Amino acid sequence: MTEPTPARKRLFIRTWGCQMNVYDSGRMADVLAPLGYAPADSPDGADMVLLNTCHIREKASEKLFSELGRLRAMKADKERDGGRMILAVAGCVAQAEGAEITARAPYVDLVLGPQTYHRLPEMVARAHRAAGAVIETDFPVDQKFDSLPDEAAPQGVTAFLTIQEGCDKFCSFCVVPYTRGAEFSRAPAAVIAEARRLVAQGAREITVLGQNVNAYHGEAPGGAVWGLARLLREMAEIPGLARLRYTTSHPRDMGADLIAAHRDLPSLMPFLHLPVQSGSDRMLRAMNRGHTADDFLRVVDQLREARPDLALSSDFIAGHPGESEDDHAATLRLIERVGFAQAYSFKYSPRPGTPAASADLQVDEAVKDRRLQEIQALLRAQQDGFNRACVGRAMDILVTGPGRHPGQFAARSPWLQPLHGMGAFAAGSLLCARVTEAHPNSLSVQVEGNDLAGPELSTEPRQEKAAA
Ligand code: SAM
Ligand code: SF4
């Protein structure tokens, strides 16, 4: 069977996991566009269905296999009608469990790890020729970025841009170093070119991404190595790019130059996701985090000194092997001390092949559940308090599109809070608005300032800001 070349083939992508997977899914769609694949909103009757998976916590493979079961029937229907649906599994579950996928679901056509999606066109062609699955799970990460097309579908007003991949830190609990490979940073010139392209396509806010984004060390022409701070300073000069963010950072790589960038760059938004995982030094050692609770608190203090309106988010794990009640209490104390605007917390889930999975002293499920609930109750109260403290305050907002109700717009605050208000404002408008009401996961705002949102608009922070 040869690859048919109709003008438009329907491609449905389902994405699980973090923003890096969202970015990857977009780039896979870009790679497939020259073959005639255009996005579809449902897998029904699609010519290709791509499942982009995440392996970070448990149940990833169960979710995948139950989804594959549903798709198998659709694939059979399509074949009965004389067509073909290519089924592809990408991402970290594909990387970690490729052989099991083809054994348990032999109707899957393609299995590709996170570093091989630039090879998709060739893999699709091979799938049309071959019987059996085509599998690519190497780690040629440098080739991947070099081989991606310059053309990319617009992401909209807010865009992601992956600048770094992989991780060499080997935290006891985490699969990332095994599924995404060693740390790799893209060259600054390629990042800046992509950022300019995103802005030309309408992006006003860019979030640069990496598993350890602040370990970024991109090689500039002449062999100079740029850290994240240098890269952000350069990106802040791009005309029309009003807002910058970066995620996910590691406390160990929060250097003085990056903290200074928070002081110096108004377009670097005053909100930072900085995972700490635990407030107990004993646990941080067991987790191989390479920092203590005090190290983390020192970084937080320095950041707040540099940018007083900075608000923080973090990640916490409840019930890592060996965690005692005292360790858990230390985590609650750290949360109280910092005060987070928002945070993620997870019950420890053993990931096959990681040191913590085979460690002694696994914590009882019921204990993990209770500790997680205690962490989440405290974080929820802090988030509610942060949102309530915004009521009555004025802030710069970025309109992201229409809201859910007629006459409503949706927007984003500097602290990444979802906003909504009434009025006909175009996506990309930067406005001054006052917060009128706080809801559990969003804020209502009333626009006070006109749209000043030419690309030249200054993003100088206003004096009146919500306290972190
Ligand atoms: N690189 C980031 C860092 O150093 O913290 C985090 C990346 S990881 C993809 C996102 C979050 O998932 C981690 O911060 C951690 O809280 C959580 N996580 C990772 N492995 C986990 C596991 N085995 N069980 C529970 N949570 C886990
Ligand atoms: Fe995983 Fe982050 Fe630790 Fe790397 S630094 S092993 S990505 S938790």
Short mmCIF file of C-alpha atoms and ligand atoms in Angstrom, two decimals:
data_model
loop_
_atom_site.label_atom_id
_atom_site.label_comp_id
_atom_site.label_asym_id
_atom_site.label_seq_id
_atom_site.Cartn_x
_atom_site.Cartn_y
_atom_site.Cartn_z
CA MET A 1 0.00 0.00 0.00
CA THR A 2 1.44 3.40 -0.88
CA GLU A 3 0.88 6.64 0.97
CA PRO A 4 -2.22 8.35 -0.50
CA THR A 5 -1.92 12.09 -1.09
CA PRO A 6 -5.35 13.64 -0.67
CA ALA A 7 -5.25 17.38 -0.01
CA ARG A 8 -6.59 17.00 3.52
CA LYS A 9 -6.31 14.08 5.85
CA ARG A 10 -7.75 14.31 9.32
CA LEU A 11 -5.34 14.15 12.25
CA PHE A 12 -6.61 13.81 15.81
CA ILE A 13 -4.08 14.31 18.63
CA ARG A 14 -4.82 13.54 22.25
CA THR A 15 -2.34 14.97 24.76
CA TRP A 16 -1.77 13.92 28.35
CA GLY A 17 0.65 15.54 30.79
CA CYS A 18 2.64 18.74 31.01
CA GLN A 19 3.04 21.82 28.81
CA MET A 20 6.05 20.20 27.15
CA ASN A 21 3.74 17.53 25.79
CA VAL A 22 1.31 20.23 24.59
CA TYR A 23 4.20 21.89 22.75
CA ASP A 24 5.34 18.53 21.32
CA SER A 25 1.83 17.77 20.06
CA GLY A 26 1.78 21.10 18.22
CA ARG A 27 5.14 20.40 16.64
CA MET A 28 4.06 16.89 15.58
CA ALA A 29 1.04 18.50 13.85
CA ASP A 30 3.47 20.92 12.13
CA VAL A 31 5.66 18.05 10.94
CA LEU A 32 2.63 16.22 9.52
CA ALA A 33 1.04 19.28 7.85
CA PRO A 34 3.14 19.00 4.65
CA LEU A 35 1.79 15.45 4.24
CA GLY A 36 -1.73 16.90 4.08
CA TYR A 37 -2.76 16.22 7.69
CA ALA A 38 -5.00 18.88 9.19
CA PRO A 39 -6.28 18.94 12.79
CA ALA A 40 -9.57 17.18 13.56
CA ASP A 41 -11.58 17.62 16.76
CA SER A 42 -12.58 13.99 17.08
CA PRO A 43 -10.94 10.63 16.41
CA ASP A 44 -14.07 9.40 14.63
CA GLY A 45 -13.12 8.61 11.04
CA ALA A 46 -9.69 10.30 11.39
CA ASP A 47 -6.88 9.23 9.04
CA MET A 48 -4.39 9.35 11.88
CA VAL A 49 -4.84 9.32 15.65
CA LEU A 50 -1.85 10.22 17.75
CA LEU A 51 -1.82 9.68 21.51
CA ASN A 52 0.86 11.77 23.21
CA THR A 53 1.38 10.13 26.59
CA CYS A 54 2.82 11.05 29.99
CA HIS A 55 4.46 8.57 32.35
CA ILE A 56 5.05 10.76 35.37
CA ARG A 57 2.45 9.20 37.64
CA GLU A 58 0.64 5.88 37.80
CA LYS A 59 -2.25 4.72 35.65
CA ALA A 60 -0.65 6.21 32.52
CA SER A 61 -0.52 2.88 30.75
CA GLU A 62 -4.01 1.80 31.89
CA LYS A 63 -5.39 5.06 30.48
CA LEU A 64 -3.51 4.45 27.25
CA PHE A 65 -4.71 0.87 26.81
CA SER A 66 -8.33 1.74 27.51
CA GLU A 67 -8.14 4.56 24.95
CA LEU A 68 -6.51 2.19 22.45
CA GLY A 69 -9.35 -0.30 23.00
CA ARG A 70 -11.88 2.38 21.97
CA LEU A 71 -9.82 3.42 18.96
CA ARG A 72 -9.40 -0.15 17.76
CA ALA A 73 -13.13 -0.29 16.94
CA MET A 74 -12.95 3.04 15.05
CA LYS A 75 -9.93 1.81 13.12
CA ALA A 76 -11.83 -1.36 12.14
CA ASP A 77 -14.85 0.73 11.00
CA LYS A 78 -12.61 2.87 8.84
CA GLU A 79 -11.00 -0.20 7.27
CA ARG A 80 -14.41 -1.71 6.58
CA ASP A 81 -15.19 1.47 4.62
CA GLY A 82 -12.00 0.97 2.56
CA GLY A 83 -9.94 3.61 4.42
CA ARG A 84 -7.09 3.45 6.89
CA MET A 85 -6.59 4.97 10.32
CA ILE A 86 -2.97 5.14 11.43
CA LEU A 87 -2.72 4.74 15.18
CA ALA A 88 0.38 6.28 16.74
CA VAL A 89 1.53 6.31 20.37
CA ALA A 90 4.07 9.01 21.25
CA GLY A 91 5.61 10.46 24.41
CA CYS A 92 7.05 9.00 27.57
CA VAL A 93 4.88 5.87 27.87
CA ALA A 94 5.88 5.00 24.29
CA GLN A 95 9.52 5.50 25.27
CA ALA A 96 9.28 3.40 28.42
CA GLU A 97 6.87 0.68 27.30
CA GLY A 98 7.18 0.48 23.50
CA ALA A 99 7.52 -3.30 23.38
CA GLU A 100 4.57 -3.85 25.70
CA ILE A 101 2.39 -1.54 23.59
CA THR A 102 3.02 -3.46 20.38
CA ALA A 103 2.55 -6.79 22.19
CA ARG A 104 -0.72 -5.82 23.89
CA ALA A 105 -2.09 -3.69 21.06
CA PRO A 106 -0.68 -5.11 17.81
CA TYR A 107 -3.06 -2.88 15.82
CA VAL A 108 -0.93 0.17 16.80
CA ASP A 109 1.02 1.33 13.71
CA LEU A 110 3.63 3.69 15.17
CA VAL A 111 5.41 3.97 18.50
CA LEU A 112 7.69 6.97 18.94
CA GLY A 113 9.61 8.39 21.87
CA PRO A 114 9.71 12.12 22.68
CA GLN A 115 12.97 12.66 20.80
CA THR A 116 11.92 11.19 17.46
CA TYR A 117 8.83 13.09 16.35
CA HIS A 118 10.76 14.81 13.56
CA ARG A 119 10.88 11.33 11.97
CA LEU A 120 7.09 11.05 11.83
CA PRO A 121 6.71 11.65 8.07
CA GLU A 122 9.16 8.86 7.28
CA MET A 123 7.50 6.61 9.88
CA VAL A 124 4.06 7.26 8.38
CA ALA A 125 5.39 6.32 4.94
CA ARG A 126 6.91 3.15 6.40
CA ALA A 127 3.64 2.31 8.16
CA HIS A 128 1.85 2.48 4.81
CA ARG A 129 4.33 0.02 3.35
CA ALA A 130 4.88 -2.29 6.29
CA ALA A 131 2.84 -4.80 8.16
CA GLY A 132 3.43 -4.50 11.91
CA ALA A 133 4.37 -1.52 14.03
CA VAL A 134 7.12 0.97 13.22
CA ILE A 135 9.03 1.84 16.40
CA GLU A 136 11.45 4.75 17.01
CA THR A 137 12.58 5.33 20.57
CA ASP A 138 16.20 6.63 20.27
CA PHE A 139 17.40 9.85 21.86
CA PRO A 140 18.66 11.99 18.92
CA VAL A 141 17.42 15.16 20.61
CA ASP A 142 19.87 17.47 18.82
CA GLN A 143 18.70 16.18 15.44
CA LYS A 144 15.08 16.57 16.43
CA PHE A 145 15.16 20.35 16.85
CA ASP A 146 17.35 20.80 13.75
CA SER A 147 14.92 18.78 11.66
CA LEU A 148 11.68 20.45 12.67
CA PRO A 149 10.06 22.67 10.04
CA ASP A 150 10.24 26.46 10.33
CA GLU A 151 6.55 26.65 9.53
CA ALA A 152 4.36 26.17 12.57
CA ALA A 153 0.65 26.60 13.12
CA PRO A 154 -0.05 29.75 15.20
CA GLN A 155 -0.47 28.99 18.89
CA GLY A 156 -2.42 32.15 19.65
CA VAL A 157 -1.86 34.96 22.12
CA THR A 158 -0.08 32.78 24.67
CA ALA A 159 2.51 30.35 23.33
CA PHE A 160 4.89 27.67 24.57
CA LEU A 161 8.45 27.32 23.32
CA THR A 162 10.59 24.36 24.38
CA ILE A 163 14.22 25.42 24.90
CA GLN A 164 15.58 22.56 26.99
CA GLU A 165 14.83 18.87 27.33
CA GLY A 166 15.84 16.00 29.52
CA CYS A 167 17.34 15.82 32.96
CA ASP A 168 20.57 14.64 34.58
CA LYS A 169 19.41 15.08 38.16
CA PHE A 170 17.92 11.65 38.86
CA CYS A 171 15.57 12.44 41.71
CA SER A 172 14.78 9.16 43.43
CA PHE A 173 11.10 9.14 42.42
CA CYS A 174 11.19 10.45 38.84
CA VAL A 175 11.14 8.73 35.42
CA VAL A 176 12.06 11.81 33.38
CA PRO A 177 15.82 11.08 33.13
CA TYR A 178 14.94 7.62 31.76
CA THR A 179 12.21 8.65 29.32
CA ARG A 180 13.49 12.04 28.13
CA GLY A 181 17.23 11.36 28.30
CA ALA A 182 20.12 13.63 29.24
CA GLU A 183 19.88 17.40 29.49
CA PHE A 184 19.96 19.17 26.15
CA SER A 185 19.63 22.92 25.41
CA ARG A 186 18.69 24.43 22.06
CA ALA A 187 20.93 27.10 20.57
CA PRO A 188 19.90 30.67 21.54
CA ALA A 189 19.67 31.74 17.87
CA ALA A 190 17.12 29.01 17.14
CA VAL A 191 15.10 29.93 20.23
CA ILE A 192 15.07 33.65 19.39
CA ALA A 193 14.09 32.93 15.78
CA GLU A 194 11.20 30.75 16.95
CA ALA A 195 10.11 33.40 19.47
CA ARG A 196 10.07 36.08 16.75
CA ARG A 197 8.01 33.80 14.54
CA LEU A 198 5.50 33.18 17.35
CA VAL A 199 5.19 36.94 17.92
CA ALA A 200 4.69 37.54 14.19
CA GLN A 201 1.85 34.99 14.40
CA GLY A 202 0.17 36.90 17.24
CA ALA A 203 1.79 35.67 20.47
CA ARG A 204 2.02 38.35 23.19
CA GLU A 205 3.13 36.03 25.96
CA ILE A 206 5.69 33.22 25.62
CA THR A 207 6.45 30.59 28.22
CA VAL A 208 9.79 28.93 27.61
CA LEU A 209 9.74 25.30 28.64
CA GLY A 210 12.14 22.66 29.85
CA GLN A 211 12.13 19.77 32.31
CA ASN A 212 14.79 21.83 34.08
CA VAL A 213 14.45 25.06 32.23
CA ASN A 214 16.79 27.04 34.46
CA ALA A 215 19.58 24.53 33.78
CA TYR A 216 19.46 25.94 30.22
CA HIS A 217 22.94 26.33 28.71
CA GLY A 218 22.63 27.12 25.02
CA GLU A 219 25.69 27.47 22.85
CA ALA A 220 25.81 30.82 21.03
CA PRO A 221 27.99 31.47 17.95
CA GLY A 222 31.66 31.74 18.97
CA GLY A 223 31.18 29.10 21.65
CA ALA A 224 29.77 31.38 24.38
CA VAL A 225 27.31 29.58 26.62
CA TRP A 226 24.12 31.41 27.50
CA GLY A 227 22.21 30.65 30.66
CA LEU A 228 18.47 31.21 30.98
CA ALA A 229 18.93 34.76 32.36
CA ARG A 230 20.89 35.83 29.27
CA LEU A 231 18.32 34.25 26.98
CA LEU A 232 15.41 35.97 28.76
CA ARG A 233 17.17 39.35 28.55
CA GLU A 234 17.50 38.88 24.79
CA MET A 235 13.90 37.72 24.40
CA ALA A 236 12.68 40.74 26.38
CA GLU A 237 13.98 42.92 23.51
CA ILE A 238 11.72 41.30 20.91
CA PRO A 239 9.23 43.96 19.77
CA GLY A 240 5.63 42.99 20.51
CA LEU A 241 6.51 40.34 23.08
CA ALA A 242 4.84 41.76 26.18
CA ARG A 243 5.13 38.89 28.64
CA LEU A 244 7.67 36.20 29.41
CA ARG A 245 7.50 33.19 31.70
CA TYR A 246 9.56 30.04 32.18
CA THR A 247 8.80 26.63 33.62
CA THR A 248 9.77 24.21 35.22
CA SER A 249 12.68 25.33 37.36
CA HIS A 250 14.82 23.53 39.87
CA PRO A 251 15.79 25.35 43.09
CA ARG A 252 19.42 24.24 42.59
CA ASP A 253 19.70 26.16 39.32
CA MET A 254 18.18 29.41 40.59
CA GLY A 255 21.37 31.47 40.17
CA ALA A 256 21.99 35.13 41.05
CA ASP A 257 21.78 36.16 37.37
CA LEU A 258 18.31 34.65 37.02
CA ILE A 259 17.12 36.28 40.24
CA ALA A 260 18.47 39.60 38.93
CA ALA A 261 16.51 39.10 35.70
CA HIS A 262 13.32 39.13 37.83
CA ARG A 263 14.41 42.51 39.19
CA ASP A 264 15.39 43.98 35.80
CA LEU A 265 12.85 42.69 33.28
CA PRO A 266 9.34 44.11 33.62
CA SER A 267 8.08 41.66 31.00
CA LEU A 268 9.22 38.69 33.10
CA MET A 269 5.94 37.96 34.88
CA PRO A 270 5.91 37.98 38.69
CA PHE A 271 4.88 34.36 39.04
CA LEU A 272 7.23 31.41 39.37
CA HIS A 273 6.67 27.66 39.57
CA LEU A 274 9.52 26.35 41.71
CA PRO A 275 9.04 22.74 42.83
CA VAL A 276 10.37 21.88 46.29
CA GLN A 277 8.71 18.44 46.82
CA SER A 278 9.22 18.36 50.62
CA GLY A 279 10.04 20.61 53.56
CA SER A 280 12.15 17.97 55.31
CA ASP A 281 15.91 17.87 54.76
CA ARG A 282 15.91 14.15 55.49
CA MET A 283 13.39 13.58 52.69
CA LEU A 284 15.09 16.00 50.31
CA ARG A 285 18.27 13.96 50.80
CA ALA A 286 16.41 10.68 50.22
CA MET A 287 14.90 12.23 47.08
CA ASN A 288 18.39 13.21 45.84
CA ARG A 289 17.19 16.77 45.32
CA GLY A 290 20.56 18.40 45.98
CA HIS A 291 19.11 21.22 48.11
CA THR A 292 17.82 21.69 51.64
CA ALA A 293 14.63 23.37 52.81
CA ASP A 294 16.73 26.38 53.89
CA ASP A 295 18.33 26.62 50.44
CA PHE A 296 14.82 26.82 48.98
CA LEU A 297 13.68 29.44 51.51
CA ARG A 298 16.79 31.53 50.81
CA VAL A 299 16.04 31.51 47.08
CA VAL A 300 12.42 32.51 47.77
CA ASP A 301 13.58 35.43 49.95
CA GLN A 302 16.04 36.59 47.28
CA LEU A 303 13.37 36.39 44.58
CA ARG A 304 10.93 38.40 46.67
CA GLU A 305 13.54 40.99 47.38
CA ALA A 306 14.25 41.26 43.63
CA ARG A 307 10.56 41.38 42.68
CA PRO A 308 8.35 42.18 45.68
CA ASP A 309 5.09 41.29 43.89
CA LEU A 310 6.37 37.82 42.93
CA ALA A 311 3.98 34.97 43.75
CA LEU A 312 5.01 31.34 43.91
CA SER A 313 3.76 27.96 42.90
CA SER A 314 5.38 24.60 43.66
CA ASP A 315 5.10 20.80 43.56
CA PHE A 316 4.83 18.57 46.63
CA ILE A 317 4.97 14.80 47.00
CA ALA A 318 3.15 13.18 49.94
CA GLY A 319 4.43 9.84 51.21
CA HIS A 320 7.81 9.34 49.53
CA PRO A 321 9.36 6.10 50.93
CA GLY A 322 10.64 6.67 54.46
CA GLU A 323 8.57 9.81 55.09
CA SER A 324 7.69 10.11 58.79
CA GLU A 325 5.04 12.26 60.49
CA ASP A 326 7.84 14.69 61.42
CA ASP A 327 8.92 14.96 57.78
CA HIS A 328 5.32 15.60 56.76
CA ALA A 329 4.99 18.27 59.47
CA ALA A 330 8.13 19.95 58.10
CA THR A 331 6.45 20.13 54.67
CA LEU A 332 3.38 21.79 56.18
CA ARG A 333 5.66 24.26 58.01
CA LEU A 334 7.47 25.16 54.79
CA ILE A 335 4.14 25.77 53.05
CA GLU A 336 3.04 28.05 55.94
CA ARG A 337 6.32 29.93 55.83
CA VAL A 338 6.30 30.57 52.05
CA GLY A 339 2.61 31.13 51.31
CA PHE A 340 1.88 29.85 47.79
CA ALA A 341 -0.46 31.49 45.30
CA GLN A 342 -1.10 28.08 43.81
CA ALA A 343 0.59 24.66 43.88
CA TYR A 344 0.39 21.05 42.77
CA SER A 345 0.61 18.13 45.16
CA PHE A 346 0.76 14.44 44.43
CA LYS A 347 0.62 11.18 46.30
CA TYR A 348 3.93 9.40 45.82
CA SER A 349 3.52 6.82 43.06
CA PRO A 350 6.26 4.21 42.52
CA ARG A 351 7.61 4.44 38.98
CA PRO A 352 9.21 1.23 37.72
CA GLY A 353 12.98 1.46 37.41
CA THR A 354 13.41 4.44 39.76
CA PRO A 355 15.36 3.99 43.03
CA ALA A 356 12.43 5.01 45.25
CA ALA A 357 10.20 2.31 43.76
CA SER A 358 12.39 -0.44 45.24
CA ALA A 359 13.24 1.42 48.46
CA ASP A 360 12.29 0.02 51.86
CA LEU A 361 9.72 1.74 54.03
CA GLN A 362 7.03 2.38 51.44
CA VAL A 363 4.34 4.50 53.09
CA ASP A 364 0.91 3.02 53.61
CA GLU A 365 -1.69 4.22 51.03
CA ALA A 366 -4.09 5.50 53.69
CA VAL A 367 -1.30 7.52 55.31
CA LYS A 368 -0.31 8.97 51.93
CA ASP A 369 -3.95 9.90 51.29
CA ARG A 370 -4.29 11.66 54.63
CA ARG A 371 -1.02 13.57 54.24
CA LEU A 372 -1.96 14.62 50.72
CA GLN A 373 -5.31 15.91 51.95
CA GLU A 374 -3.59 17.94 54.68
CA ILE A 375 -1.16 19.45 52.18
CA GLN A 376 -3.95 20.20 49.73
CA ALA A 377 -6.20 21.81 52.35
CA LEU A 378 -3.42 24.19 53.33
CA LEU A 379 -2.51 25.00 49.73
CA ARG A 380 -6.18 25.53 48.84
CA ALA A 381 -6.58 27.98 51.72
CA GLN A 382 -3.48 29.87 50.58
CA GLN A 383 -4.71 30.00 46.97
CA ASP A 384 -8.13 31.29 48.09
CA GLY A 385 -6.42 33.90 50.28
CA PHE A 386 -4.21 35.03 47.41
CA ASN A 387 -7.20 35.36 45.06
CA ARG A 388 -9.30 37.21 47.66
CA ALA A 389 -6.41 39.64 48.25
CA CYS A 390 -6.64 40.60 44.57
CA VAL A 391 -10.22 41.88 44.87
CA GLY A 392 -10.30 45.66 44.50
CA ARG A 393 -6.84 45.82 42.96
CA ALA A 394 -5.90 47.04 39.49
CA MET A 395 -3.68 44.91 37.27
CA ASP A 396 -2.49 44.56 33.69
CA ILE A 397 -4.41 41.84 31.92
CA LEU A 398 -3.86 40.03 28.64
CA VAL A 399 -7.04 39.17 26.73
CA THR A 400 -6.79 35.58 25.45
CA GLY A 401 -10.13 35.31 23.61
CA PRO A 402 -13.90 35.27 24.04
CA GLY A 403 -15.29 34.03 27.36
CA ARG A 404 -17.78 31.22 27.79
CA HIS A 405 -20.82 33.53 27.95
CA PRO A 406 -22.10 36.02 25.34
CA GLY A 407 -20.36 39.39 25.59
CA GLN A 408 -17.65 38.00 27.87
CA PHE A 409 -13.89 37.96 27.31
CA ALA A 410 -11.29 35.68 28.87
CA ALA A 411 -7.92 36.98 30.03
CA ARG A 412 -4.86 36.10 32.07
CA SER A 413 -3.37 37.99 35.01
CA PRO A 414 0.37 38.50 35.57
CA TRP A 415 0.06 35.73 38.20
CA LEU A 416 -1.43 33.28 35.69
CA GLN A 417 -4.92 33.56 37.16
CA PRO A 418 -7.73 32.97 34.64
CA LEU A 419 -9.85 36.12 34.37
CA HIS A 420 -13.16 37.00 32.80
CA GLY A 421 -15.00 40.25 32.25
CA MET A 422 -17.59 41.87 29.99
CA GLY A 423 -16.64 43.74 26.83
CA ALA A 424 -15.61 43.30 23.22
CA PHE A 425 -11.83 43.20 23.41
CA ALA A 426 -9.73 41.42 20.84
CA ALA A 427 -7.42 38.60 21.83
CA GLY A 428 -3.97 40.05 22.43
CA SER A 429 -5.25 43.31 23.97
CA LEU A 430 -3.36 44.42 27.06
CA LEU A 431 -5.67 46.32 29.36
CA CYS A 432 -5.81 47.72 32.83
CA ALA A 433 -8.59 46.09 34.84
CA ARG A 434 -9.80 46.03 38.42
CA VAL A 435 -10.68 42.74 40.12
CA THR A 436 -14.32 42.72 41.26
CA GLU A 437 -14.77 39.18 42.54
CA ALA A 438 -12.74 36.08 43.39
CA HIS A 439 -14.01 32.61 42.46
CA PRO A 440 -12.36 29.28 43.35
CA ASN A 441 -10.32 29.13 40.13
CA SER A 442 -10.72 32.49 38.46
CA LEU A 443 -11.34 36.21 39.01
CA SER A 444 -13.94 38.59 37.58
CA VAL A 445 -12.54 41.88 36.34
CA GLN A 446 -13.83 45.21 35.10
CA VAL A 447 -11.78 46.98 32.44
CA GLU A 448 -10.66 50.47 33.42
CA GLY A 449 -8.01 51.33 30.86
CA ASN A 450 -8.42 51.42 27.11
CA ASP A 451 -6.59 49.02 24.91
CA LEU A 452 -3.12 50.43 24.74
CA ALA A 453 -1.96 47.21 23.31
CA GLY A 454 0.15 48.11 20.35
CA PRO A 455 3.23 45.98 20.26
CA GLU A 456 5.09 48.99 21.66
CA LEU A 457 3.05 49.04 24.86
CA SER A 458 5.24 49.26 27.90
CA THR A 459 4.74 46.48 30.39
CA GLU A 460 6.14 48.51 33.30
CA PRO A 461 4.47 47.06 36.35
CA ARG A 462 1.86 49.31 37.85
CA GLN A 463 2.40 50.50 41.38
CA GLU A 464 -0.74 48.87 42.62
CA LYS A 465 -0.22 45.10 42.69
CA ALA A 466 -1.55 42.17 44.64
CA ALA A 467 0.74 41.17 47.45
CA ALA A 468 2.41 37.82 46.92
N1 SAM B 1 11.78 19.04 36.94
C1 SAM B 1 10.83 19.41 37.89
C2 SAM B 1 11.47 19.42 39.28
O1 SAM B 1 12.63 19.29 39.40
O2 SAM B 1 10.79 19.50 40.26
C3 SAM B 1 9.58 18.57 37.89
C4 SAM B 1 9.22 17.74 36.75
S1 SAM B 1 8.05 16.47 37.04
C5 SAM B 1 7.66 16.24 35.37
C6 SAM B 1 6.61 17.25 37.70
C7 SAM B 1 6.23 16.84 39.09
O3 SAM B 1 5.67 15.56 39.14
C8 SAM B 1 7.39 16.79 40.06
O4 SAM B 1 7.75 18.05 40.52
C9 SAM B 1 6.84 15.92 41.16
O5 SAM B 1 6.20 16.67 42.17
C10 SAM B 1 5.81 15.06 40.44
N2 SAM B 1 6.27 13.67 40.39
C11 SAM B 1 7.27 13.18 39.64
N3 SAM B 1 7.42 11.85 39.88
C12 SAM B 1 6.48 11.51 40.80
C13 SAM B 1 6.14 10.30 41.45
N4 SAM B 1 6.81 9.17 41.22
N5 SAM B 1 5.11 10.32 42.32
C14 SAM B 1 4.42 11.46 42.57
N6 SAM B 1 4.72 12.63 41.99
C15 SAM B 1 5.72 12.67 41.11
FE1 SF4 B 2 12.49 14.61 37.58
FE2 SF4 B 2 12.72 17.26 37.94
FE3 SF4 B 2 14.12 15.58 39.46
FE4 SF4 B 2 14.75 15.83 36.89
S1 SF4 B 2 14.87 17.40 38.49
S2 SF4 B 2 14.62 13.93 38.01
S3 SF4 B 2 12.73 16.14 35.99
S4 SF4 B 2 11.86 15.82 39.39
#
